Every structure is written in structure tokens, then in C-alpha cells.
């Protein structure tokens, strides 16, 4: 097994989930309807839990304890895509990001169920089942709001336009794509992106929204390699604020 | 979590039974005496409906406003275990609001109207949430002791006469008991931790003690409404009784942890079997509940902002020609 390649793969998935979960949790108490506070909190709990499970695999591969890894790293040591670290903005952006991100993540874990790296395949089975409901939630709302009022349609289209290149950045290839493929660990980012396009397109059409013109596509890359927006450092400082007071203490 | 329903003692004494049909009223009171539950479509006196709406609505508001001081610590909770648990706890509180708004709606006031009364300052919510949770330890003290107080209040009220409220409270109390365990575990961890953690939790207790003593509301001697509300089983225990029950259950646990309660007069009176304590500052309580607390303006501003930012979403949901979308995933 190519441990370095596996670690790279695990870190980017775990960091995406950790940061996306953190952002989802920020909706607690602030949703447009109470039911959505609750929904985003449920998804946040799933994602943070899933991140924890992946950090646990990393720990078994020799990395630090999950708490230390998650709560002590600075932004430039993190491998999440820039898409997940952007602030929540309003509900339109949060919902479109949720839709684009969760479709990708669900497909990623579906693919990983067949991974030759057994600990990941095991975890993927469980995670895939949870993400089904996240996708279910996103599809319902995107179609609803895309077909709602003039304002909701316009907002959803604008959010989709603004999210698109960030979303493409989720599929930034790593240094070990070939190794992961040849060892049947993961089919790779390109294969995932193709499936993702096929999966989201019918819902975007059903929502009467339009995928931005292909001539404007320019994936925003760098996140996987530790280059981030200014928002991530703020986020990790906030997330680690208490833990960092005394990392050796029991909290 | 929840504080006791606040009734303005300066409100004009009620001509509570004016215009009520004496026969129906007698039947209603007989049903309550027999321990029957009153259900939404049953006849009830206007005052019963009004007081219940006020009480359930205040309780619902307290749940969503209460999510704010603790919610600010979700993003800062130290470690996976605490982060997950706090998210689940605050989510429960928001879920309680959902449950309670539904219960109040059975009495004829819509959720929109209730939330509108909240953000315009017409309806009250529990006074404790007008204080800030300054440190992580504050969020732990809230989860333990405020939730403990809430359980005492809600277990009592769950035996009240209005069916939908009682059933909601039974469910809520089960969840609150987990919150209390979560809070207690946190406080134990800090109180038995490093000197820094110990100091942090002691300071939080010192800050939160006055609001905790205020939590059950002013002594019932001050309240005009208590008698009839207790007869109708709307209010099930007096504020002083609940405060005594709280002190009896939790002061020994606080002392066990070596923490100091900031009240030199606090002691169990062997002769009466009741706790002696310094009378809470009720002028401060009134000042805060009427808008003068450290966080009143901030809490309502956050809530108002959420309502305003979410308006377009709710409008889109209510669009006439938008039908329910069957999820296809």
C-alpha cells in the first residue's frame, strides 16, 4: 500500500468534511425556518463525525491524535478545497454549496466503497448512507427555490454562478492520482468530476437553473496544496480557540 | 432549557371570569380536578387560553434565544467529542422551540405571529439569556445548572392540564436530562483539571449565580396570577418551591467539586429544612427583563436579522404555484 498517497487522499477528504461541517454548524439558531436550523445541524454533526472517522484512520497510519490534527493545524497545513472554507453568506449560497459539495462527496464515498484500502472502504459504506440524506435535502431545496419566486430564482442562479469555479476546484488533482488508481484505492478526481456533472445536471435543469457557460469555467485551485482564502485561518483560529489554551489539558 | 414564565406583577388584576358561561366553567374546572387533560378543541376559559399561549410562547422563545449564547461556542468547542455533543445539544433546544411553537399554535396563535412578537419585543423569554456566555466554562455552567433548573420547572409543568403542552414537555425533559449530564461532565472536567481550568469554571459560576437565582422568577407572594393558574394546573409549582428544590439538589454537588457559591448566606437551615440565601436583586431582574440587560439588544438583533435574511426563503416556500417537490435522490 502506498501510505503517502493514502494519507494525502484522507487528509483532503477529512479536511473538507471538518470545514464543511463547521460551516454548517454556523447556521444553528440563524436559519430561515427553524426546521432548517435543525437540518443544517444534523448535517454538521454527520460531517464532523465523518471527519473524525477519517482522522482516526490517519492516526492508525501514524499521524497525530484526531483532536490534535483537527484543532491545532494552521490554515497552510490544511488540504480542504477553497469552496468549503468560504463564509456561509446567505441561505442561497449555503444551499448551492451544500448541493454541489454533497453530490460530489456522496459520489466520492460511493466510489471508495470499492477501495482496496480496507479501512477506508469500511468507513465509506457507513458515510455513504448518511450522505444520501444530505443530497436528498439539497435536491429538494434547490428545486424548490429555483422554482419559487422571482427573487429566489435570481438568488439561486447568482449563487450557482458564483460557486461554480470554486466547486470545480474540489476536483483539483493530487500528486498521487496514478498511484491511487493503479492500486485500486481511488478512481481519481477526473472520474469523480465526470460522474458529478452527470448527477447534478438533471437537478439543475429541474430547478430551472443554468450551469454557467463552459467558456467561463476556471477551477479555483490551491486548497489541496495548502493555499487558502483569508477565511480559513480565521476559521481555524476560532475552532481551536479553547483547545489551544492548553492542548495538554483534558477538555 | 427554559426559565419560569414571567408575568408582569404590575399587570392589572384580572376580571378573569367575566363573560364566561358559569356552567361550562364549572365543568371545565371539574375536569381539571379529576386530572383530565384539556385538548385543543375542548372548551376553555379565555384567560386559560391566554395564559397558556403566553407561557408556551415564552418557553418557545427561550429555546431559540437560548440557542444563541451556547451556539457561539459550537464553533469553538475544544475537541471532536465536545463539538459534536454541543451541536447536538443546541440542536435539541431549537427542536424544542419547534415542538413548543406547534403546541402554542393549537391554541390559535400562529408561529409567525409569535416570532413577530418576539422580535418586536412584545413577548418575553427567559431572562438568563440576556447575559453573555463569556468563556467556554460559561457554556458548561449553563448546560449543567440552567438546564437543571429547566428540568425542575418542566417536570412540574409536564403534569399540567393542557394536553399538547404536557406531552411536549415530557419529550423535552428526556432530552434535557442528557444536556444536564453533558453539562455536569464538562464542569467536572474543568473543576478537576488544570489550575487555569479550575479558575475559569469558578469565575463562570460566580458570574452565573445571580441569573440562576433569578431563573425561577420572583417569589410568588409578588404574583397576582398564581392562585388561579395553580387551580387550573397551568402553573404546577411555586417559584420559591422550585428554587428550593434546585438548591437542595445542586448546591451539594457544586460544593463537592470544591467550587464556591458566591453567597455567604447560603446554607441549609436545619430548623426549617429549607435553604437560606441572600434575596436575589429583583430590581435587577426587572431591569433586565424589560430590556436593560447586557445582551437584550444583541439577542433580538440577531433574531431579527435571521428573520429578515430568511424572508425570501419563506416567501418562496409559500409561492402559490410552487407545489411540493418530491425528492428524487
Coordinates of C-alpha atoms in Angstrom, one line a residue:
Chain A
X1 CA 0.0 0.0 0.0
X2 CA 1.2 3.5 -0.9
X3 CA 0.8 5.1 2.5
X4 CA 1.8 8.6 1.4
X5 CA -0.8 8.6 -1.4
X6 CA -3.5 7.3 1.0
X7 CA -2.6 9.9 3.6
X8 CA -2.9 12.7 1.0
X9 CA -6.3 11.4 0.0
X10 CA -7.6 11.0 3.6
X11 CA -6.4 14.5 4.6
X12 CA -8.2 16.3 1.8
X13 CA -11.4 14.4 2.4
X14 CA -11.2 14.8 6.2
X15 CA -10.4 18.5 6.0
X16 CA -13.3 19.1 3.5
X17 CA -15.7 17.4 5.9
X18 CA -14.4 19.1 9.0
X19 CA -14.6 22.6 7.5
X20 CA -17.9 22.0 5.7
X21 CA -19.3 20.6 9.0
X22 CA -18.1 23.6 10.9
X23 CA -19.7 26.0 8.3
X24 CA -23.0 24.0 8.5
X25 CA -23.0 24.3 12.3
X26 CA -22.8 28.1 12.0
X27 CA -26.4 28.1 10.8
X28 CA -27.6 26.9 14.3
X29 CA -30.0 29.5 15.5
X30 CA -30.0 31.5 12.4
X31 CA -31.8 29.5 9.7
X32 CA -34.7 30.9 7.6
X33 CA -37.1 28.5 9.3
X34 CA -36.5 26.5 12.5
X35 CA -36.6 23.2 10.5
X36 CA -33.5 24.4 8.6
X37 CA -31.5 25.2 11.7
X38 CA -32.2 21.6 12.7
X39 CA -31.3 20.2 9.3
X40 CA -28.0 22.0 9.0
X41 CA -27.1 21.0 12.5
X42 CA -27.8 17.3 11.7
X43 CA -25.6 17.5 8.6
X44 CA -22.9 19.3 10.6
X45 CA -22.9 16.5 13.2
X46 CA -22.6 13.9 10.5
X47 CA -19.8 15.7 8.7
X48 CA -17.8 16.4 11.9
X49 CA -18.3 12.7 12.9
X50 CA -17.2 11.6 9.4
X51 CA -14.1 13.8 9.6
X52 CA -13.3 12.3 12.9
X53 CA -13.5 8.8 11.5
X54 CA -11.1 9.7 8.7
X55 CA -8.7 11.4 11.1
X56 CA -8.8 8.2 13.2
X57 CA -7.7 6.2 10.1
X58 CA -4.9 8.7 9.7
X59 CA -3.9 8.2 13.3
X60 CA -3.7 4.5 12.8
X61 CA -1.3 5.3 9.9
X62 CA 0.9 7.2 12.3
X63 CA -0.5 10.7 12.3
X64 CA -1.3 12.6 15.5
X65 CA -4.5 12.2 17.5
X66 CA -7.6 13.4 15.7
X67 CA -8.2 16.3 18.2
X68 CA -4.6 17.5 17.8
X69 CA -4.7 17.2 14.0
X70 CA -8.1 18.9 13.7
X71 CA -7.7 21.6 16.3
X72 CA -4.0 22.6 16.2
X73 CA -3.1 23.0 12.5
X74 CA -2.8 26.4 10.8
X75 CA -4.6 27.0 7.5
X76 CA -1.5 26.5 5.4
X77 CA -1.3 22.9 6.7
X78 CA -4.9 22.1 5.7
X79 CA -6.0 20.4 2.5
X80 CA -9.6 21.4 2.1
X81 CA -10.8 22.9 -1.1
X82 CA -11.3 26.7 -1.0
X83 CA -15.0 26.1 -1.7
X84 CA -15.8 24.8 1.7
X85 CA -13.9 27.5 3.6
X86 CA -15.9 30.4 2.1
X87 CA -18.2 32.0 4.7
X88 CA -21.8 30.9 4.7
X89 CA -23.1 34.1 3.1
X90 CA -26.8 34.0 2.8
X91 CA -29.0 30.9 2.5
X92 CA -28.8 30.9 -1.3
X93 CA -25.0 30.4 -1.3
X94 CA -25.1 27.9 1.6
X95 CA -27.7 25.9 -0.2
X96 CA -26.0 25.8 -3.6
X97 CA -22.7 24.9 -1.9
X98 CA -24.4 22.2 0.0
X99 CA -25.9 20.8 -3.2
X100 CA -22.7 20.9 -5.2
X101 CA -20.5 19.7 -2.4
X102 CA -22.7 16.9 -1.1
X103 CA -23.3 15.4 -4.6
X104 CA -19.5 15.3 -5.0
X105 CA -18.9 13.8 -1.6
X106 CA -21.6 11.2 -1.9
X107 CA -20.2 10.0 -5.2
X108 CA -16.7 10.0 -3.8
X109 CA -17.7 7.7 -0.9
X110 CA -19.7 5.5 -3.3
X111 CA -16.5 5.0 -5.3
X112 CA -14.5 4.4 -2.2
X113 CA -16.7 1.5 -1.1
X114 CA -14.7 -0.5 -3.6
X115 CA -11.3 0.8 -2.4
X116 CA -8.6 -1.8 -2.0
X117 CA -7.6 0.1 1.2
X118 CA -10.0 -1.8 3.5
X119 CA -10.3 0.6 6.5
X120 CA -11.4 3.4 4.1
X121 CA -13.8 1.1 2.2
X122 CA -15.4 0.1 5.6
X123 CA -15.9 3.7 6.7
X124 CA -17.1 4.7 3.2
X125 CA -20.0 2.3 3.4
X126 CA -21.3 4.0 6.6
X127 CA -20.7 7.6 5.4
X128 CA -22.3 7.0 2.0
X129 CA -25.5 6.0 3.8
X130 CA -25.5 9.3 5.8
X131 CA -24.7 11.5 2.8
X132 CA -27.7 10.1 0.9
X133 CA -29.9 12.2 3.2
X134 CA -27.7 15.3 2.7
X135 CA -28.1 15.0 -1.0
X136 CA -31.8 14.4 -0.6
X137 CA -32.2 17.6 1.4
X138 CA -30.1 19.7 -1.1
X139 CA -32.0 18.4 -4.1
X140 CA -35.4 19.2 -2.6
X141 CA -34.5 22.8 -1.6
X142 CA -32.6 23.6 -4.8
X143 CA -35.5 22.5 -7.0
X144 CA -38.0 24.3 -4.7
X145 CA -36.1 27.6 -4.5
X146 CA -35.2 27.5 -8.2
X147 CA -38.9 27.3 -9.0
X148 CA -40.1 29.7 -6.2
X149 CA -40.4 33.4 -6.6
X150 CA -38.6 35.7 -9.0
X151 CA -36.2 36.7 -6.2
X152 CA -35.5 33.1 -5.1
X153 CA -34.8 32.1 -8.7
X154 CA -32.4 35.0 -9.3
X155 CA -30.7 34.4 -6.0
X156 CA -30.2 30.7 -6.7
X157 CA -28.8 31.4 -10.2
X158 CA -26.4 34.0 -8.9
X159 CA -25.2 31.7 -6.2
X160 CA -24.7 28.9 -8.7
X161 CA -22.7 31.2 -10.9
X162 CA -20.5 32.4 -8.1
X163 CA -20.0 28.9 -6.7
X164 CA -19.2 27.2 -9.9
X165 CA -15.4 27.7 -10.3
X166 CA -14.9 27.1 -6.6
X167 CA -16.9 23.9 -7.0
X168 CA -14.7 22.8 -9.9
X169 CA -11.7 23.3 -7.5
X170 CA -13.0 20.4 -5.4
X171 CA -11.6 18.1 -8.1
X172 CA -8.1 19.5 -8.0
X173 CA -5.8 16.6 -8.7
X174 CA -3.3 15.4 -6.2
X175 CA 0.3 14.2 -6.7
X176 CA -0.6 10.6 -6.5
X177 CA -3.6 10.2 -8.8
X178 CA -1.9 7.4 -10.8
X179 CA -0.7 5.5 -7.8
X180 CA -4.2 5.6 -6.2
X181 CA -5.7 4.4 -9.5
X182 CA -3.2 1.6 -10.2
X183 CA -3.5 0.3 -6.7
X184 CA -7.3 0.4 -6.9
X185 CA -7.5 2.8 -3.9
X186 CA -9.5 5.5 -5.6
X187 CA -10.5 6.1 -9.2
X188 CA -9.4 9.7 -9.2
X189 CA -10.7 13.2 -9.3
X190 CA -11.4 13.3 -13.1
X191 CA -13.6 10.2 -12.9
X192 CA -15.4 11.8 -9.9
X193 CA -15.9 15.1 -11.7
X194 CA -17.5 13.3 -14.7
X195 CA -20.0 11.5 -12.5
X196 CA -20.7 14.6 -10.5
X197 CA -21.6 16.6 -13.7
X198 CA -23.9 13.7 -14.8
X199 CA -25.6 13.7 -11.4
X200 CA -26.2 17.3 -10.7
X201 CA -27.3 18.3 -14.2
X202 CA -30.8 16.9 -14.1
X203 CA -31.5 18.7 -10.8
X204 CA -30.1 22.0 -12.1
X205 CA -32.5 21.6 -15.0
X206 CA -35.4 20.7 -12.8
X207 CA -34.7 23.8 -10.8
X208 CA -34.8 25.8 -14.0
X209 CA -31.3 27.0 -13.4
X210 CA -28.4 27.0 -15.8
X211 CA -24.9 25.7 -15.5
X212 CA -22.5 28.6 -16.2
X213 CA -21.2 28.7 -19.8
X214 CA -18.3 26.4 -20.3
X215 CA -16.2 29.3 -21.6
X216 CA -16.2 30.8 -18.1
X217 CA -15.0 27.7 -16.3
X218 CA -11.8 28.3 -14.5
X219 CA -11.4 26.0 -11.5
X220 CA -10.1 27.7 -8.4
X221 CA -7.3 25.5 -7.2
X222 CA -4.7 25.5 -4.5
X223 CA -6.7 24.3 -1.5
X224 CA -5.4 20.8 -1.7
X225 CA -1.8 22.1 -1.6
X226 CA -2.3 24.4 1.4
X227 CA -3.2 27.7 -0.4
X228 CA -6.3 29.1 1.0
X229 CA -8.6 32.1 1.2
X230 CA -8.2 34.5 4.2
X231 CA -11.3 32.9 5.7
X232 CA -9.7 29.6 6.6
X233 CA -7.1 31.0 9.0
X234 CA -9.9 32.9 10.8
X235 CA -11.9 29.7 11.0
X236 CA -9.1 27.5 12.3
X237 CA -8.2 30.1 15.0
X238 CA -11.8 30.2 16.1
X239 CA -12.2 26.4 16.0
X240 CA -9.0 26.0 18.1
X241 CA -9.6 28.9 20.4
X242 CA -10.4 26.9 23.5
X243 CA -8.4 23.8 22.7
X244 CA -5.2 25.8 22.1
X245 CA -5.5 27.5 25.6
X246 CA -3.9 24.3 26.9
X247 CA -3.6 21.4 24.3
X248 CA -2.2 19.1 27.0
X249 CA -5.3 19.6 29.2
X250 CA -8.4 17.3 29.2
X251 CA -11.3 19.3 27.9
Chain B
X1 CA -33.8 24.9 28.6
X2 CA -36.2 27.5 30.0
X3 CA -36.8 29.8 32.8
X4 CA -40.1 30.2 34.5
X5 CA -42.8 32.1 32.6
X6 CA -42.7 35.7 33.6
X7 CA -45.9 37.6 34.3
X8 CA -45.6 41.3 34.9
X9 CA -46.7 41.9 38.5
X10 CA -47.9 45.3 37.6
X11 CA -50.5 44.0 35.2
X12 CA -54.0 45.0 36.1
X13 CA -55.7 42.4 38.3
X14 CA -57.8 40.3 36.1
X15 CA -61.5 40.2 35.9
X16 CA -60.7 36.7 34.9
X17 CA -64.1 35.1 34.7
X18 CA -66.0 37.9 33.2
X19 CA -68.4 36.8 30.5
X20 CA -67.6 33.1 31.0
X21 CA -70.5 30.7 31.0
X22 CA -70.7 29.5 34.6
X23 CA -71.9 26.0 33.7
X24 CA -69.1 25.4 31.2
X25 CA -66.6 26.9 33.6
X26 CA -67.7 24.5 36.4
X27 CA -67.5 21.6 34.0
X28 CA -64.0 22.7 32.9
X29 CA -62.8 23.0 36.5
X30 CA -64.3 19.7 37.4
X31 CA -62.4 18.0 34.6
X32 CA -59.2 19.5 35.8
X33 CA -59.9 18.4 39.3
X34 CA -60.4 14.9 38.1
X35 CA -57.0 15.1 36.5
X36 CA -58.2 15.1 32.9
X37 CA -56.3 16.8 30.2
X38 CA -57.7 19.7 28.2
X39 CA -57.3 19.2 24.5
X40 CA -57.2 21.9 21.7
X41 CA -60.8 21.6 20.6
X42 CA -62.2 21.5 24.1
X43 CA -64.0 24.4 25.7
X44 CA -61.7 26.6 27.8
X45 CA -61.9 30.0 29.5
X46 CA -60.4 32.8 27.6
X47 CA -58.0 33.5 30.4
X48 CA -56.8 29.9 30.4
X49 CA -56.1 30.1 26.7
X50 CA -54.4 33.5 27.0
X51 CA -52.1 32.4 29.9
X52 CA -51.1 29.2 28.2
X53 CA -50.3 30.9 24.9
X54 CA -48.2 33.4 26.9
X55 CA -46.4 30.6 28.8
X56 CA -45.8 28.2 25.9
X57 CA -44.8 31.1 23.6
X58 CA -42.3 32.4 26.2
X59 CA -40.9 28.9 26.6
X60 CA -40.5 28.5 22.8
X61 CA -38.8 31.9 22.5
X62 CA -36.5 30.9 25.3
X63 CA -35.4 27.9 23.4
X64 CA -34.4 29.7 20.2
X65 CA -32.9 32.7 22.0
X66 CA -31.2 30.2 24.4
X67 CA -29.5 28.7 21.4
X68 CA -27.6 31.9 20.8
X69 CA -25.3 32.2 23.8
X70 CA -24.4 28.4 23.7
X71 CA -24.4 28.4 19.9
X72 CA -21.5 30.8 19.8
X73 CA -19.4 28.1 21.5
X74 CA -20.2 25.4 18.9
X75 CA -17.5 26.8 16.6
X76 CA -15.0 26.9 19.5
X77 CA -15.8 23.7 21.4
X78 CA -12.5 22.0 22.3
X79 CA -12.2 18.7 20.5
X80 CA -14.4 16.4 18.5
X81 CA -16.3 15.0 21.4
X82 CA -17.3 18.3 22.8
X83 CA -18.1 19.8 19.4
X84 CA -20.4 17.0 18.5
X85 CA -22.1 17.0 21.8
X86 CA -22.7 20.7 21.9
X87 CA -24.0 20.8 18.4
X88 CA -26.5 18.1 19.3
X89 CA -27.5 19.9 22.5
X90 CA -28.2 23.2 20.8
X91 CA -30.0 21.4 18.0
X92 CA -32.2 19.8 20.6
X93 CA -33.0 23.3 22.0
X94 CA -34.1 24.5 18.6
X95 CA -36.1 21.4 18.2
X96 CA -37.8 22.2 21.4
X97 CA -38.8 25.6 20.0
X98 CA -40.3 23.8 17.0
X99 CA -42.3 21.5 19.3
X100 CA -43.5 24.3 21.5
X101 CA -44.5 26.7 18.8
X102 CA -46.6 23.8 17.4
X103 CA -48.2 23.3 20.9
X104 CA -48.9 27.0 21.2
X105 CA -50.4 27.0 17.6
X106 CA -53.1 24.6 18.8
X107 CA -54.4 27.5 20.9
X108 CA -54.8 29.7 17.9
X109 CA -51.7 31.9 17.6
X110 CA -49.5 31.3 14.5
X111 CA -45.8 30.7 14.7
X112 CA -45.3 33.8 12.5
X113 CA -47.3 36.0 14.9
X114 CA -45.3 34.6 17.9
X115 CA -41.9 35.2 16.3
X116 CA -43.1 38.7 15.3
X117 CA -44.0 39.4 18.9
X118 CA -40.6 38.2 19.9
X119 CA -38.5 40.3 17.6
X120 CA -40.6 43.4 18.3
X121 CA -40.0 43.0 22.0
X122 CA -43.7 42.3 22.8
X123 CA -43.1 38.8 24.1
X124 CA -40.6 37.9 26.8
X125 CA -38.2 35.0 27.0
X126 CA -36.2 33.6 29.9
X127 CA -34.1 36.3 31.5
X128 CA -30.9 34.3 31.8
X129 CA -30.3 34.5 28.1
X130 CA -29.8 38.3 28.4
X131 CA -26.4 37.6 30.0
X132 CA -23.3 36.7 28.0
X133 CA -21.5 33.4 27.9
X134 CA -18.0 34.9 28.1
X135 CA -15.9 31.8 28.2
X136 CA -16.2 28.1 27.4
X137 CA -16.8 27.4 31.1
X138 CA -19.8 29.7 31.0
X139 CA -21.3 27.5 28.3
X140 CA -20.6 24.5 30.6
X141 CA -22.2 26.1 33.6
X142 CA -25.3 27.0 31.5
X143 CA -25.6 23.4 30.2
X144 CA -25.4 22.0 33.7
X145 CA -27.2 24.4 36.0
X146 CA -29.6 26.3 33.8
X147 CA -30.7 23.0 32.2
X148 CA -31.0 21.6 35.7
X149 CA -33.3 24.4 36.6
X150 CA -35.2 24.0 33.4
X151 CA -35.8 20.3 34.2
X152 CA -37.2 21.1 37.6
X153 CA -39.6 23.6 36.1
X154 CA -40.6 21.4 33.1
X155 CA -41.1 18.2 35.0
X156 CA -43.6 20.1 37.2
X157 CA -45.3 21.7 34.3
X158 CA -45.5 18.5 32.2
X159 CA -48.1 17.3 34.7
X160 CA -50.2 20.4 33.9
X161 CA -53.7 20.3 32.5
X162 CA -53.1 21.2 28.8
X163 CA -52.5 18.0 26.9
X164 CA -50.3 19.2 24.0
X165 CA -48.0 21.2 26.3
X166 CA -47.7 18.4 28.8
X167 CA -46.8 15.9 26.1
X168 CA -44.2 18.2 24.5
X169 CA -42.6 18.8 27.9
X170 CA -42.3 15.1 28.6
X171 CA -40.3 14.7 25.5
X172 CA -38.3 17.8 26.2
X173 CA -37.4 16.6 29.7
X174 CA -35.9 13.4 28.4
X175 CA -33.6 15.4 26.1
X176 CA -32.8 18.0 28.8
X177 CA -31.6 15.2 31.1
X178 CA -28.9 14.4 28.6
X179 CA -28.0 18.1 28.4
X180 CA -27.6 18.1 32.2
X181 CA -25.3 15.1 32.0
X182 CA -23.3 16.8 29.3
X183 CA -23.0 20.0 31.3
X184 CA -22.1 18.2 34.5
X185 CA -19.4 16.2 32.8
X186 CA -17.9 19.4 31.4
X187 CA -18.0 21.1 34.7
X188 CA -16.4 18.1 36.5
X189 CA -13.7 18.0 33.8
X190 CA -12.9 21.7 34.3
X191 CA -13.1 21.6 38.1
X192 CA -10.8 18.7 38.3
X193 CA -8.5 20.0 35.5
X194 CA -5.6 22.4 35.5
X195 CA -5.5 25.4 37.8
X196 CA -6.4 27.5 34.8
X197 CA -9.4 25.4 34.0
X198 CA -10.5 25.5 37.6
X199 CA -10.3 29.2 37.8
X200 CA -12.2 29.5 34.6
X201 CA -15.1 27.4 35.9
X202 CA -15.2 29.2 39.3
X203 CA -15.4 32.6 37.6
X204 CA -18.2 31.3 35.3
X205 CA -20.1 30.0 38.3
X206 CA -19.7 33.3 40.1
X207 CA -20.9 35.2 37.1
X208 CA -23.9 32.9 36.6
X209 CA -25.1 32.5 40.1
X210 CA -27.3 35.7 40.3
X211 CA -29.1 34.8 37.0
X212 CA -29.5 31.2 38.2
X213 CA -31.2 32.5 41.4
X214 CA -33.4 34.7 39.2
X215 CA -34.2 31.8 37.0
X216 CA -37.3 30.6 38.8
X217 CA -38.8 34.0 38.9
X218 CA -39.7 36.3 41.8
X219 CA -41.2 35.0 45.0
X220 CA -44.9 34.0 44.3
X221 CA -46.0 36.4 47.0
X222 CA -45.5 39.1 44.5
X223 CA -47.5 37.5 41.7
X224 CA -51.2 38.2 41.2
X225 CA -51.9 35.3 38.9
X226 CA -50.6 32.4 40.8
X227 CA -53.8 31.2 42.6
X228 CA -56.0 30.7 39.6
X229 CA -53.2 29.4 37.4
X230 CA -52.4 26.8 40.0
X231 CA -56.1 25.9 40.3
X232 CA -56.3 25.4 36.6
X233 CA -53.0 23.4 36.6
X234 CA -51.3 25.8 34.3
X235 CA -48.7 26.5 36.9
X236 CA -47.7 23.5 38.9
X237 CA -45.2 24.6 41.4
X238 CA -44.5 27.9 43.1
X239 CA -41.3 29.7 42.1
X240 CA -39.9 29.5 45.6
X241 CA -40.6 25.8 45.8
X242 CA -38.8 25.2 42.6
X243 CA -35.8 27.4 43.7
X244 CA -35.6 25.4 47.0
X245 CA -35.7 22.1 45.1
X246 CA -32.9 23.3 42.8
X247 CA -30.7 24.4 45.7
X248 CA -31.4 21.1 47.5
X249 CA -30.3 19.1 44.5
X250 CA -27.4 21.1 43.2
X251 CA -25.7 23.1 45.9
X252 CA -24.2 19.9 47.5
X253 CA -22.9 18.8 44.0
X254 CA -21.3 22.2 43.4
X255 CA -19.6 22.1 46.8
X256 CA -18.5 18.5 46.2
X257 CA -16.4 19.9 43.3
X258 CA -14.8 22.4 45.6
X259 CA -16.4 25.3 43.9
X260 CA -17.6 28.3 45.8
X261 CA -21.1 29.6 45.5
X262 CA -20.9 33.4 45.8
X263 CA -23.4 33.8 48.6
X264 CA -22.1 33.9 52.2
X265 CA -25.7 33.4 53.5
X266 CA -26.3 30.2 51.6
X267 CA -26.8 27.3 54.0
X268 CA -29.4 24.6 54.7
X269 CA -31.5 25.7 57.7
X270 CA -31.7 22.7 59.9
X271 CA -34.8 24.0 61.6
X272 CA -36.9 24.7 58.5
X273 CA -35.3 22.2 56.2
X274 CA -35.1 25.0 53.6
X275 CA -32.1 26.8 52.2
X276 CA -31.3 30.3 53.4
X277 CA -29.9 32.6 50.8
X278 CA -29.4 36.3 50.1
X279 CA -32.5 37.6 48.5
X280 CA -31.8 38.0 44.8
X281 CA -31.9 41.5 43.4
X282 CA -35.3 41.7 41.9
X283 CA -34.9 45.2 40.7
X284 CA -32.0 44.0 38.6
X285 CA -34.2 41.2 37.3
X286 CA -37.0 43.6 36.3
X287 CA -34.5 45.9 34.7
X288 CA -33.1 43.1 32.6
X289 CA -36.4 41.5 31.6
X290 CA -37.6 44.9 30.5
X291 CA -34.7 45.3 28.1
X292 CA -31.9 46.7 30.2
X293 CA -29.6 43.6 30.4
X294 CA -26.2 43.3 28.9
X295 CA -27.4 41.2 25.9
X296 CA -31.1 42.0 25.3
X297 CA -30.4 44.2 22.3
X298 CA -27.9 41.9 20.8
X299 CA -30.1 38.8 21.1
X300 CA -33.1 40.4 19.5
X301 CA -30.9 42.0 16.8
X302 CA -29.5 38.6 15.9
X303 CA -33.0 37.0 15.8
X304 CA -34.4 39.9 13.8
X305 CA -31.5 39.7 11.3
X306 CA -32.2 35.9 10.9
X307 CA -35.8 36.6 10.3
X308 CA -35.1 39.3 7.7
X309 CA -32.5 37.3 5.9
X310 CA -34.7 34.3 5.7
X311 CA -37.8 36.1 4.5
X312 CA -37.2 35.4 0.8
X313 CA -36.9 31.7 1.5
X314 CA -40.2 31.6 3.4
X315 CA -41.8 33.6 0.6
X316 CA -40.6 31.1 -2.0
X317 CA -42.0 28.3 0.1
X318 CA -45.4 29.9 0.2
X319 CA -45.5 30.6 -3.5
X320 CA -49.0 29.5 -4.7
X321 CA -48.0 27.8 -7.9
X322 CA -44.9 26.0 -6.4
X323 CA -46.1 22.6 -5.4
X324 CA -44.4 20.1 -3.2
X325 CA -41.3 18.7 -4.8
X326 CA -40.9 15.0 -4.4
X327 CA -37.2 14.5 -3.7
X328 CA -35.7 12.2 -6.4
X329 CA -32.4 11.3 -4.8

